[in-house]
């Protein structure tokens, strides 16, 4: 989809704009939005509303052709519910309905003239981003591995968004497009089959990104990881024939002396559980266990495209978690890069084992903040379902501030996260009789004890953990990666500039 933004005024009227279709809002009780009034030159729109052909309920639509006094070939009336308060939900469902119609009509280009500034508790930037990300979502295809490609999207290919504040919104438009493109990369990587999307594939994707956007890149191989004494990460990779990869990307958008934000992604390209093998049903979905890594790469695509003026380091720890004669066994004790010894009581709690070494590695960047992103615990889905990511930090002033930044960025981006508590009581659940730490906690609060495990390795900087087990992909008929939390992360970084 091609997007642009334009201001219409008394000289350049909406009615005189040549286009395949103009979409305008109408409300319940036959009320017209300002843009709908501007197209009601001969009363055709009022007449259409009077006829009862459209209810005005959010998501209702009526396509008109040949509206008198309007240059566009079609006018699409889109219901937005009650006009007194335009809710986020109603605005979003109106966008969804509009894009559905756009996909089926003969028009190639269209104008969306919606009341962007009227959404309750939201601003113009939010409304614009909702349109761009919605349109991108609507045309996304996951047919990369189908021999017969799904038919190319038809209908509208070019959308002009009408906004009086067009100039002021150009930056937001570019950012929204970059976020949408970043989400697409995250989704593509997530959806790829695990025999294709291996750690090596992730490393090659990162190399390509670095080439396209001028990032520095380093990919550490097994030998180098051994030299760094990443015994915890390597213990997970041990059972697999695929080579582990430790990817470090650097976007140097800020001043040389500015401390970077470090993003750390869990890149388990397939999680069988290892010797603590997972049950068979739906195990295929464990190809999505690299979605944290995918979101780091997607966020890098977004910040590369927008030329973000901030230093950002991306770390991806990538390997498979497989059972084999060489695999780690329950009871094995390994030494992490930090020197901490870990009793691996369950080889299926592998995410924390790869992340703890990546988090220790992150120390060398003297980071302003570190955020790790991981499909870490099934328990996070029990707690929050598929709507909200879990957020975990220590409880002090610096971490409260970081948590607030992330929660706010999530709200702003429509990619929400909710903070959980951490603390000494939970940390005690991780005691081992034989090593410094066990890799699973005693029963209860499994998402929190997983975060506590990571917390042990993050004491040298300000850190937050996002558990995206419930939000990174959808199951069932709609199975597919969501591209989350790229909007949250990108917005968080943008707000830091
Ligand atoms: N990748 C899984 C977590 C997961 C499971 C995410 C299902 C999304 C859906 C993780 O590696 C894992 O297996 N975690 C275990 C931890 C347990 C052994 C303490 C879990 O959540 O069951
Ligand atoms: Mn696991
Ligand atoms: Zn896992």
Short mmCIF file of C-alpha atoms and ligand atoms in Angstrom, two decimals:
data_model
loop_
_atom_site.label_atom_id
_atom_site.label_comp_id
_atom_site.label_asym_id
_atom_site.label_seq_id
_atom_site.Cartn_x
_atom_site.Cartn_y
_atom_site.Cartn_z
CA UNK A 1 0.00 0.00 0.00
CA UNK A 2 1.16 3.47 -0.85
CA UNK A 3 0.30 6.23 1.64
CA UNK A 4 0.31 9.99 1.49
CA UNK A 5 -1.25 12.77 3.50
CA UNK A 6 -2.91 15.93 2.26
CA UNK A 7 -4.77 18.95 3.58
CA UNK A 8 -8.04 19.90 1.92
CA UNK A 9 -9.37 23.41 2.37
CA UNK A 10 -11.76 25.89 0.80
CA UNK A 11 -9.55 26.21 -2.32
CA UNK A 12 -8.67 22.55 -2.55
CA UNK A 13 -11.96 21.05 -1.55
CA UNK A 14 -12.61 17.43 -0.75
CA UNK A 15 -15.58 17.51 -3.13
CA UNK A 16 -13.31 18.56 -6.01
CA UNK A 17 -10.65 15.91 -5.30
CA UNK A 18 -10.28 13.36 -8.10
CA UNK A 19 -10.13 9.89 -6.68
CA UNK A 20 -11.51 6.38 -7.03
CA UNK A 21 -13.24 6.65 -3.69
CA UNK A 22 -13.57 9.02 -0.74
CA UNK A 23 -14.37 7.48 2.64
CA UNK A 24 -16.13 9.72 5.15
CA UNK A 25 -17.64 9.12 8.58
CA UNK A 26 -21.31 9.16 9.43
CA UNK A 27 -22.84 8.56 12.82
CA UNK A 28 -25.92 7.01 14.31
CA UNK A 29 -29.14 9.05 14.21
CA UNK A 30 -28.30 10.12 10.63
CA UNK A 31 -25.58 12.56 11.68
CA UNK A 32 -22.83 13.62 9.26
CA UNK A 33 -19.16 14.25 10.01
CA UNK A 34 -17.61 17.49 8.75
CA UNK A 35 -16.12 15.69 5.75
CA UNK A 36 -19.46 14.02 4.96
CA UNK A 37 -21.08 17.46 5.01
CA UNK A 38 -18.43 18.72 2.60
CA UNK A 39 -19.49 16.02 0.13
CA UNK A 40 -23.22 16.58 0.65
CA UNK A 41 -23.26 19.16 -2.14
CA UNK A 42 -26.73 18.30 -3.46
CA UNK A 43 -28.02 16.49 -0.41
CA UNK A 44 -27.22 13.00 -1.75
CA UNK A 45 -25.56 11.92 1.47
CA UNK A 46 -28.34 13.21 3.67
CA UNK A 47 -30.77 11.34 1.40
CA UNK A 48 -28.75 8.13 1.67
CA UNK A 49 -28.81 8.35 5.47
CA UNK A 50 -32.53 9.12 5.49
CA UNK A 51 -33.20 6.08 3.30
CA UNK A 52 -32.03 3.82 6.14
CA UNK A 53 -29.46 2.09 3.89
CA UNK A 54 -26.78 2.63 6.56
CA UNK A 55 -27.31 2.54 10.31
CA UNK A 56 -24.26 4.57 11.24
CA UNK A 57 -23.27 1.87 13.74
CA UNK A 58 -19.51 1.42 13.99
CA UNK A 59 -18.29 -0.61 11.03
CA UNK A 60 -21.45 -0.21 8.90
CA UNK A 61 -20.73 0.94 5.33
CA UNK A 62 -22.57 2.17 2.25
CA UNK A 63 -20.90 2.65 -1.10
CA UNK A 64 -22.39 5.36 -3.33
CA UNK A 65 -21.52 6.09 -6.95
CA UNK A 66 -21.96 9.28 -8.86
CA UNK A 67 -22.66 11.55 -5.91
CA UNK A 68 -23.71 14.92 -7.29
CA UNK A 69 -21.06 17.62 -6.97
CA UNK A 70 -18.33 15.18 -5.95
CA UNK A 71 -15.39 14.56 -8.29
CA UNK A 72 -14.50 11.16 -6.83
CA UNK A 73 -16.06 8.17 -8.58
CA UNK A 74 -17.36 6.73 -5.32
CA UNK A 75 -18.18 7.89 -1.83
CA UNK A 76 -17.94 5.37 0.97
CA UNK A 77 -20.01 6.22 4.03
CA UNK A 78 -18.57 4.57 7.11
CA UNK A 79 -20.44 4.33 10.40
CA UNK A 80 -18.60 5.37 13.56
CA UNK A 81 -21.38 4.90 16.13
CA UNK A 82 -22.55 7.68 18.42
CA UNK A 83 -21.22 11.12 17.49
CA UNK A 84 -21.07 12.42 21.09
CA UNK A 85 -18.01 10.30 21.91
CA UNK A 86 -15.92 8.70 19.18
CA UNK A 87 -14.37 5.70 20.93
CA UNK A 88 -11.11 4.07 19.96
CA UNK A 89 -13.00 0.81 19.39
CA UNK A 90 -15.53 2.40 17.04
CA UNK A 91 -12.84 4.24 15.10
CA UNK A 92 -10.82 1.02 14.75
CA UNK A 93 -13.77 -1.02 13.55
CA UNK A 94 -14.60 1.76 11.04
CA UNK A 95 -11.05 1.51 9.69
CA UNK A 96 -11.35 -2.27 9.44
CA UNK A 97 -14.65 -1.98 7.54
CA UNK A 98 -13.23 0.68 5.21
CA UNK A 99 -10.21 -1.43 4.31
CA UNK A 100 -12.44 -4.43 3.66
CA UNK A 101 -14.45 -2.41 1.13
CA UNK A 102 -11.25 -0.93 -0.36
CA UNK A 103 -10.08 -4.48 -1.05
CA UNK A 104 -13.12 -5.35 -3.14
CA UNK A 105 -13.91 -2.29 -5.25
CA UNK A 106 -12.67 -1.32 -8.70
CA UNK A 107 -10.91 1.82 -7.46
CA UNK A 108 -7.09 1.94 -7.42
CA UNK A 109 -6.74 4.95 -5.18
CA UNK A 110 -8.80 6.39 -2.36
CA UNK A 111 -8.97 9.20 0.17
CA UNK A 112 -9.74 8.59 3.83
CA UNK A 113 -11.27 11.73 5.34
CA UNK A 114 -12.02 10.69 8.92
CA UNK A 115 -12.26 12.84 12.07
CA UNK A 116 -8.72 11.89 13.14
CA UNK A 117 -8.58 14.36 15.99
CA UNK A 118 -11.88 13.38 17.59
CA UNK A 119 -11.05 9.95 19.01
CA UNK A 120 -11.52 10.01 22.77
CA UNK A 121 -8.24 10.10 24.74
CA UNK A 122 -6.28 9.69 21.51
CA UNK A 123 -4.50 12.12 19.24
CA UNK A 124 -4.00 12.60 15.52
CA UNK A 125 -0.80 10.57 15.57
CA UNK A 126 -2.60 7.60 17.03
CA UNK A 127 -5.40 7.79 14.46
CA UNK A 128 -2.97 8.06 11.57
CA UNK A 129 -0.93 5.13 12.82
CA UNK A 130 -4.10 3.05 13.28
CA UNK A 131 -4.96 3.56 9.60
CA UNK A 132 -1.49 2.74 8.29
CA UNK A 133 -0.97 -0.33 10.48
CA UNK A 134 -4.53 -1.51 9.81
CA UNK A 135 -4.05 -1.24 6.04
CA UNK A 136 -0.76 -3.06 6.27
CA UNK A 137 -2.39 -5.81 8.32
CA UNK A 138 -5.19 -6.14 5.78
CA UNK A 139 -2.83 -6.77 2.88
CA UNK A 140 -0.34 -9.02 4.70
CA UNK A 141 -0.04 -12.47 3.12
CA UNK A 142 1.73 -15.45 4.69
CA UNK A 143 2.28 -17.40 1.49
CA UNK A 144 6.08 -17.31 1.41
CA UNK A 145 6.19 -21.13 1.45
CA UNK A 146 3.10 -21.86 -0.67
CA UNK A 147 3.79 -23.12 -4.19
CA UNK A 148 0.75 -21.22 -5.46
CA UNK A 149 0.83 -17.67 -4.15
CA UNK A 150 -2.39 -16.17 -2.88
CA UNK A 151 -3.80 -13.75 -5.45
CA UNK A 152 -2.18 -10.33 -5.23
CA UNK A 153 -4.28 -7.86 -3.27
CA UNK A 154 -6.78 -6.08 -5.50
CA UNK A 155 -8.73 -2.88 -5.07
CA UNK A 156 -7.23 0.26 -3.59
CA UNK A 157 -3.40 0.41 -3.73
CA UNK A 158 -2.95 4.09 -2.86
CA UNK A 159 -4.45 5.81 0.14
CA UNK A 160 -4.39 9.56 0.71
CA UNK A 161 -5.24 10.53 4.25
CA UNK A 162 -7.02 13.85 4.51
CA UNK A 163 -5.86 15.97 7.45
CA UNK A 164 -5.78 19.73 7.93
CA UNK A 165 -2.58 19.21 9.91
CA UNK A 166 -0.95 17.36 7.00
CA UNK A 167 2.46 19.04 7.35
CA UNK A 168 2.70 18.41 11.05
CA UNK A 169 1.78 14.75 10.50
CA UNK A 170 4.30 13.87 7.77
CA UNK A 171 6.81 12.58 10.32
CA UNK A 172 4.20 10.41 11.99
CA UNK A 173 3.20 8.99 8.62
CA UNK A 174 6.79 8.00 7.83
CA UNK A 175 7.18 6.49 11.30
CA UNK A 176 3.94 4.54 10.96
CA UNK A 177 5.07 3.09 7.63
CA UNK A 178 8.41 2.11 9.16
CA UNK A 179 6.66 0.42 12.10
CA UNK A 180 4.38 -1.46 9.69
CA UNK A 181 7.39 -2.64 7.67
CA UNK A 182 9.17 -3.69 10.85
CA UNK A 183 6.10 -5.66 11.93
CA UNK A 184 6.04 -7.38 8.54
CA UNK A 185 9.61 -8.62 8.99
CA UNK A 186 8.77 -9.90 12.48
CA UNK A 187 5.68 -11.68 11.14
CA UNK A 188 7.49 -13.19 8.15
CA UNK A 189 10.26 -14.58 10.37
CA UNK A 190 7.77 -15.94 12.89
CA UNK A 191 5.60 -17.65 10.30
CA UNK A 192 8.47 -19.31 8.42
CA UNK A 193 8.77 -23.03 9.13
CA UNK A 194 11.43 -23.97 11.69
CA UNK A 195 13.43 -26.00 9.16
CA UNK A 196 13.90 -22.75 7.20
CA UNK A 197 14.02 -20.16 9.97
CA UNK A 198 17.05 -21.56 11.79
CA UNK A 199 19.58 -19.60 13.87
CA UNK A 200 21.66 -19.31 10.67
CA UNK A 201 18.65 -17.85 8.84
CA UNK A 202 18.18 -15.26 11.59
CA UNK A 203 21.87 -14.35 11.37
CA UNK A 204 21.64 -13.94 7.58
CA UNK A 205 18.51 -11.81 7.97
CA UNK A 206 20.39 -9.60 10.43
CA UNK A 207 23.32 -9.32 7.99
CA UNK A 208 20.95 -8.22 5.24
CA UNK A 209 19.36 -5.65 7.56
CA UNK A 210 22.80 -4.33 8.47
CA UNK A 211 23.65 -3.96 4.79
CA UNK A 212 20.37 -2.21 3.97
CA UNK A 213 20.47 0.25 6.86
CA UNK A 214 24.15 0.66 7.69
CA UNK A 215 24.10 -1.11 11.07
CA UNK A 216 27.27 -2.60 12.53
CA UNK A 217 26.93 -6.33 12.85
CA UNK A 218 28.76 -9.16 14.51
CA UNK A 219 27.67 -12.80 14.59
CA UNK A 220 29.41 -14.87 17.26
CA UNK A 221 29.86 -18.58 16.51
CA UNK A 222 30.07 -21.51 18.93
CA UNK A 223 33.87 -21.21 19.39
CA UNK A 224 33.60 -17.56 20.35
CA UNK A 225 30.70 -18.32 22.71
CA UNK A 226 32.85 -20.96 24.36
CA UNK A 227 35.66 -18.45 24.75
CA UNK A 228 33.20 -16.03 26.37
CA UNK A 229 32.19 -18.88 28.74
CA UNK A 230 28.50 -18.72 27.82
CA UNK A 231 27.94 -22.10 29.44
CA UNK A 232 24.24 -21.51 30.00
CA UNK A 233 23.41 -20.53 26.41
CA UNK A 234 25.54 -23.36 25.03
CA UNK A 235 23.83 -25.92 27.29
CA UNK A 236 20.58 -25.26 25.42
CA UNK A 237 22.21 -25.44 21.97
CA UNK A 238 23.92 -28.75 22.82
CA UNK A 239 21.14 -31.10 21.70
CA UNK A 240 20.77 -29.55 18.26
CA UNK A 241 22.61 -30.09 14.98
CA UNK A 242 21.95 -26.47 14.04
CA UNK A 243 24.78 -24.08 14.90
CA UNK A 244 23.91 -21.51 17.59
CA UNK A 245 24.29 -17.87 16.58
CA UNK A 246 24.74 -14.85 18.82
CA UNK A 247 23.85 -11.77 16.81
CA UNK A 248 24.85 -8.22 17.77
CA UNK A 249 23.44 -5.32 15.73
CA UNK A 250 24.29 -1.67 16.32
CA UNK A 251 22.34 1.33 15.12
CA UNK A 252 24.51 4.37 15.79
CA UNK A 253 21.89 7.08 15.39
CA UNK A 254 22.88 9.14 18.42
CA UNK A 255 26.04 10.89 19.57
CA UNK A 256 29.07 8.61 19.88
CA UNK A 257 29.28 9.12 23.65
CA UNK A 258 25.57 8.49 24.34
CA UNK A 259 24.79 5.25 26.20
CA UNK A 260 22.73 2.92 24.02
CA UNK A 261 19.42 1.24 24.67
CA UNK A 262 19.98 -2.51 24.35
CA UNK A 263 17.23 -4.84 23.11
CA UNK A 264 17.77 -8.55 23.80
CA UNK A 265 15.62 -11.13 21.99
CA UNK A 266 14.97 -14.81 22.75
CA UNK A 267 15.67 -16.64 19.51
CA UNK A 268 14.71 -20.28 20.10
CA UNK A 269 13.91 -21.23 16.51
CA UNK A 270 12.22 -24.39 17.78
CA UNK A 271 11.43 -25.38 21.35
CA UNK A 272 10.75 -29.09 21.74
CA UNK A 273 11.35 -28.76 25.48
CA UNK A 274 14.56 -30.77 25.10
CA UNK A 275 14.77 -33.89 27.30
CA UNK A 276 11.85 -32.42 29.30
CA UNK A 277 9.96 -32.97 26.05
CA UNK A 278 6.76 -31.05 25.37
CA UNK A 279 3.51 -32.91 24.56
CA UNK A 280 2.76 -33.37 20.84
CA UNK A 281 -0.39 -31.32 20.25
CA UNK A 282 0.34 -27.85 18.84
CA UNK A 283 4.07 -28.32 19.26
CA UNK A 284 4.46 -26.79 15.78
CA UNK A 285 3.66 -23.44 17.40
CA UNK A 286 7.00 -23.58 19.16
CA UNK A 287 8.47 -22.32 15.88
CA UNK A 288 7.23 -18.98 17.26
CA UNK A 289 9.65 -19.24 20.18
CA UNK A 290 11.97 -16.91 18.26
CA UNK A 291 9.44 -14.07 18.20
CA UNK A 292 11.41 -12.06 20.77
CA UNK A 293 14.37 -12.20 18.39
CA UNK A 294 12.02 -11.47 15.48
CA UNK A 295 10.75 -8.37 17.27
CA UNK A 296 14.31 -7.12 17.79
CA UNK A 297 15.04 -7.52 14.07
CA UNK A 298 11.67 -5.96 13.14
CA UNK A 299 12.33 -3.02 15.44
CA UNK A 300 15.76 -2.59 13.82
CA UNK A 301 14.13 -2.49 10.41
CA UNK A 302 11.74 0.19 11.70
CA UNK A 303 14.42 2.37 13.32
CA UNK A 304 16.70 1.90 10.31
CA UNK A 305 14.00 3.07 7.93
CA UNK A 306 13.14 6.07 10.07
CA UNK A 307 16.80 6.95 10.72
CA UNK A 308 16.17 7.11 14.47
CA UNK A 309 18.50 9.53 16.23
CA UNK A 310 19.41 7.21 19.09
CA UNK A 311 22.06 4.58 19.77
CA UNK A 312 20.46 1.15 19.91
CA UNK A 313 22.11 -2.25 20.28
CA UNK A 314 20.18 -5.39 19.36
CA UNK A 315 21.24 -8.76 20.72
CA UNK A 316 19.74 -12.02 19.52
CA UNK A 317 20.64 -15.32 21.16
CA UNK A 318 19.53 -17.98 18.68
CA UNK A 319 19.54 -21.77 18.87
CA UNK A 320 17.22 -24.78 18.86
CA UNK A 321 16.09 -26.63 21.99
CA UNK A 322 16.25 -30.31 20.98
CA UNK A 323 16.49 -33.69 22.71
CA UNK A 324 19.43 -35.91 21.71
CA UNK A 325 22.20 -38.07 23.14
CA UNK A 326 24.19 -34.88 23.55
CA UNK A 327 21.39 -32.82 25.04
CA UNK A 328 21.44 -31.31 28.53
CA UNK A 329 19.70 -33.53 31.10
CA UNK A 330 17.49 -32.47 34.02
CA UNK A 331 19.87 -32.20 36.97
CA UNK A 332 22.82 -30.98 34.90
CA UNK A 333 24.62 -28.02 36.44
CA UNK A 334 26.16 -25.41 34.13
CA UNK A 335 28.12 -22.21 34.68
CA UNK A 336 26.77 -19.03 33.10
CA UNK A 337 29.00 -16.32 31.65
CA UNK A 338 28.54 -14.34 34.89
CA UNK A 339 30.05 -17.23 36.88
CA UNK A 340 26.68 -18.16 38.43
CA UNK A 341 26.05 -21.91 38.51
CA UNK A 342 22.62 -23.12 37.42
CA UNK A 343 20.92 -26.42 38.14
CA UNK A 344 18.81 -27.22 35.09
CA UNK A 345 15.81 -28.95 36.64
CA UNK A 346 13.71 -28.64 33.51
CA UNK A 347 15.24 -28.35 30.04
CA UNK A 348 12.01 -26.74 28.83
CA UNK A 349 12.78 -23.62 30.86
CA UNK A 350 15.45 -22.82 28.24
CA UNK A 351 14.60 -19.22 27.38
CA UNK A 352 16.04 -17.88 30.61
CA UNK A 353 19.16 -20.01 30.07
CA UNK A 354 19.99 -18.34 26.79
CA UNK A 355 18.90 -14.88 27.92
CA UNK A 356 20.99 -14.83 31.10
CA UNK A 357 24.21 -15.01 29.06
CA UNK A 358 22.94 -12.43 26.57
CA UNK A 359 22.07 -10.14 29.50
CA UNK A 360 25.58 -10.55 30.94
CA UNK A 361 27.05 -9.80 27.51
CA UNK A 362 24.94 -6.60 27.40
CA UNK A 363 26.96 -5.15 30.33
CA UNK A 364 29.82 -4.28 27.97
CA UNK A 365 27.71 -1.62 26.23
CA UNK A 366 27.26 0.37 29.50
CA UNK A 367 23.62 0.65 28.52
CA UNK A 368 21.19 3.44 29.34
CA UNK A 369 18.59 0.66 29.62
CA UNK A 370 18.21 -2.97 28.61
CA UNK A 371 14.90 -4.50 27.54
CA UNK A 372 14.66 -8.20 26.87
CA UNK A 373 11.79 -9.63 24.85
CA UNK A 374 10.85 -13.29 25.11
CA UNK A 375 8.09 -15.84 24.62
CA UNK A 376 9.15 -16.98 28.05
CA UNK A 377 6.28 -18.64 29.92
CA UNK A 378 2.97 -20.33 29.20
CA UNK A 379 1.87 -18.95 32.58
CA UNK A 380 1.90 -15.44 31.11
CA UNK A 381 -0.95 -16.53 28.81
CA UNK A 382 -2.85 -17.85 31.82
CA UNK A 383 -2.45 -14.48 33.53
CA UNK A 384 -2.99 -12.03 30.67
CA UNK A 385 -4.46 -13.98 27.76
CA UNK A 386 -3.57 -12.83 24.28
CA UNK A 387 -4.23 -9.12 24.69
CA UNK A 388 -1.44 -7.87 26.90
CA UNK A 389 2.29 -8.52 27.22
CA UNK A 390 3.80 -9.05 30.68
CA UNK A 391 6.25 -6.42 31.94
CA UNK A 392 8.72 -7.02 34.75
CA UNK A 393 11.31 -4.75 36.40
CA UNK A 394 12.79 -4.21 39.80
CA UNK A 395 10.98 -1.79 42.11
CA UNK A 396 13.04 1.36 42.54
CA UNK A 397 12.80 4.87 41.13
CA UNK A 398 14.84 4.21 37.98
CA UNK A 399 12.95 1.01 37.20
CA UNK A 400 9.54 2.49 37.98
CA UNK A 401 10.38 5.19 35.44
CA UNK A 402 11.44 2.64 32.82
CA UNK A 403 8.29 0.58 33.45
CA UNK A 404 6.17 3.68 33.03
CA UNK A 405 7.92 4.53 29.75
CA UNK A 406 7.21 1.06 28.40
CA UNK A 407 3.59 0.97 29.59
CA UNK A 408 2.99 4.43 28.09
CA UNK A 409 4.63 3.47 24.79
CA UNK A 410 2.40 0.40 24.66
CA UNK A 411 -0.72 2.48 25.23
CA UNK A 412 0.36 5.02 22.64
CA UNK A 413 1.03 2.30 20.09
CA UNK A 414 -2.02 0.15 20.85
CA UNK A 415 0.37 -2.66 21.83
CA UNK A 416 -0.22 -2.86 25.56
CA UNK A 417 1.83 -4.31 28.41
CA UNK A 418 0.99 -4.79 32.10
CA UNK A 419 3.49 -4.72 34.94
CA UNK A 420 3.90 -7.61 37.37
CA UNK A 421 5.68 -7.53 40.74
CA UNK A 422 9.17 -8.90 41.39
CA UNK A 423 10.76 -9.41 44.79
CA UNK A 424 12.81 -11.42 47.23
CA UNK A 425 9.95 -13.80 48.11
CA UNK A 426 9.70 -14.88 44.50
CA UNK A 427 13.46 -15.07 44.12
CA UNK A 428 13.56 -17.58 46.99
CA UNK A 429 11.44 -19.94 44.89
CA UNK A 430 14.52 -20.39 42.67
CA UNK A 431 16.80 -21.89 45.34
CA UNK A 432 18.81 -24.97 44.40
CA UNK A 433 20.37 -27.44 46.84
CA UNK A 434 23.36 -27.92 44.56
CA UNK A 435 23.92 -24.77 42.52
CA UNK A 436 23.57 -20.99 42.92
CA UNK A 437 20.21 -21.00 41.17
CA UNK A 438 17.65 -23.47 39.82
CA UNK A 439 16.23 -22.77 36.37
CA UNK A 440 12.63 -23.32 37.53
CA UNK A 441 10.84 -22.09 40.63
CA UNK A 442 8.66 -23.94 43.10
CA UNK A 443 5.02 -24.00 41.92
CA UNK A 444 3.13 -20.71 41.51
CA UNK A 445 3.86 -17.41 39.77
CA UNK A 446 5.85 -19.10 37.00
CA UNK A 447 6.08 -15.93 34.86
CA UNK A 448 7.39 -13.96 37.82
CA UNK A 449 9.94 -16.55 38.91
CA UNK A 450 11.16 -16.71 35.29
CA UNK A 451 11.63 -12.93 35.36
CA UNK A 452 13.34 -13.22 38.77
CA UNK A 453 15.78 -15.68 37.27
CA UNK A 454 16.72 -13.08 34.63
CA UNK A 455 16.83 -10.31 37.24
CA UNK A 456 19.83 -12.03 38.85
CA UNK A 457 21.86 -11.25 35.72
CA UNK A 458 20.84 -7.61 35.27
CA UNK A 459 22.04 -5.89 38.43
CA UNK A 460 24.62 -3.74 36.64
CA UNK A 461 22.10 -1.65 34.67
CA UNK A 462 18.48 -0.57 34.38
CA UNK A 463 16.49 -3.42 32.94
CA UNK A 464 13.00 -4.54 31.95
CA UNK A 465 11.66 -7.85 30.70
CA UNK A 466 8.71 -8.31 28.34
CA UNK A 467 7.01 -11.71 28.28
CA UNK A 468 5.27 -11.92 24.91
CA UNK A 469 4.15 -15.57 25.12
CA UNK A 470 0.51 -14.53 24.70
CA UNK A 471 0.87 -11.65 22.25
CA UNK A 472 3.49 -12.68 19.67
CA UNK A 473 1.26 -14.98 17.65
CA UNK A 474 -2.30 -16.17 17.17
CA UNK A 475 -3.35 -19.84 17.22
CA UNK A 476 -6.23 -21.61 15.51
CA UNK A 477 -7.66 -20.78 12.10
CA UNK A 478 -6.02 -17.35 12.22
CA UNK A 479 -2.62 -18.85 13.09
CA UNK A 480 0.11 -16.33 12.46
CA UNK A 481 2.61 -13.98 14.04
CA UNK A 482 1.22 -10.59 15.12
CA UNK A 483 4.31 -8.41 14.74
CA UNK A 484 4.04 -7.43 18.41
CA UNK A 485 5.74 -5.85 20.33
CA UNK A 486 7.43 -3.94 17.48
CA UNK A 487 4.98 -1.00 17.85
CA UNK A 488 5.63 -0.80 21.60
CA UNK A 489 9.42 -1.05 21.26
CA UNK A 490 9.68 1.41 18.39
CA UNK A 491 7.45 3.92 20.15
CA UNK A 492 9.50 3.52 23.34
CA UNK A 493 12.69 4.27 21.39
CA UNK A 494 11.09 7.19 19.52
CA UNK A 495 10.02 8.71 22.83
CA UNK A 496 13.63 8.53 24.03
CA UNK A 497 15.03 10.65 21.20
N1 LIG B 1 8.62 -21.18 25.00
C1 LIG B 1 8.05 -21.68 26.18
C2 LIG B 1 6.95 -20.80 26.73
C3 LIG B 1 5.65 -20.84 25.96
C4 LIG B 1 4.82 -21.93 26.03
C5 LIG B 1 5.27 -19.75 25.22
C6 LIG B 1 3.63 -21.94 25.34
C7 LIG B 1 4.08 -19.75 24.55
C8 LIG B 1 3.25 -20.84 24.59
C9 LIG B 1 9.12 -21.79 27.27
O1 LIG B 1 10.39 -22.15 26.83
C10 LIG B 1 8.67 -22.87 28.20
O2 LIG B 1 8.61 -23.99 27.78
N2 LIG B 1 8.37 -22.49 29.42
C11 LIG B 1 7.89 -23.41 30.40
C12 LIG B 1 8.58 -23.10 31.68
C13 LIG B 1 8.37 -24.14 32.74
C14 LIG B 1 9.12 -25.40 32.38
C15 LIG B 1 8.85 -23.61 34.06
C16 LIG B 1 6.38 -23.23 30.51
O3 LIG B 1 5.91 -22.09 30.44
O4 LIG B 1 5.70 -24.22 30.63
MN1 LIG B 2 10.66 -24.24 26.69
ZN1 LIG B 3 10.82 -21.63 24.92
#
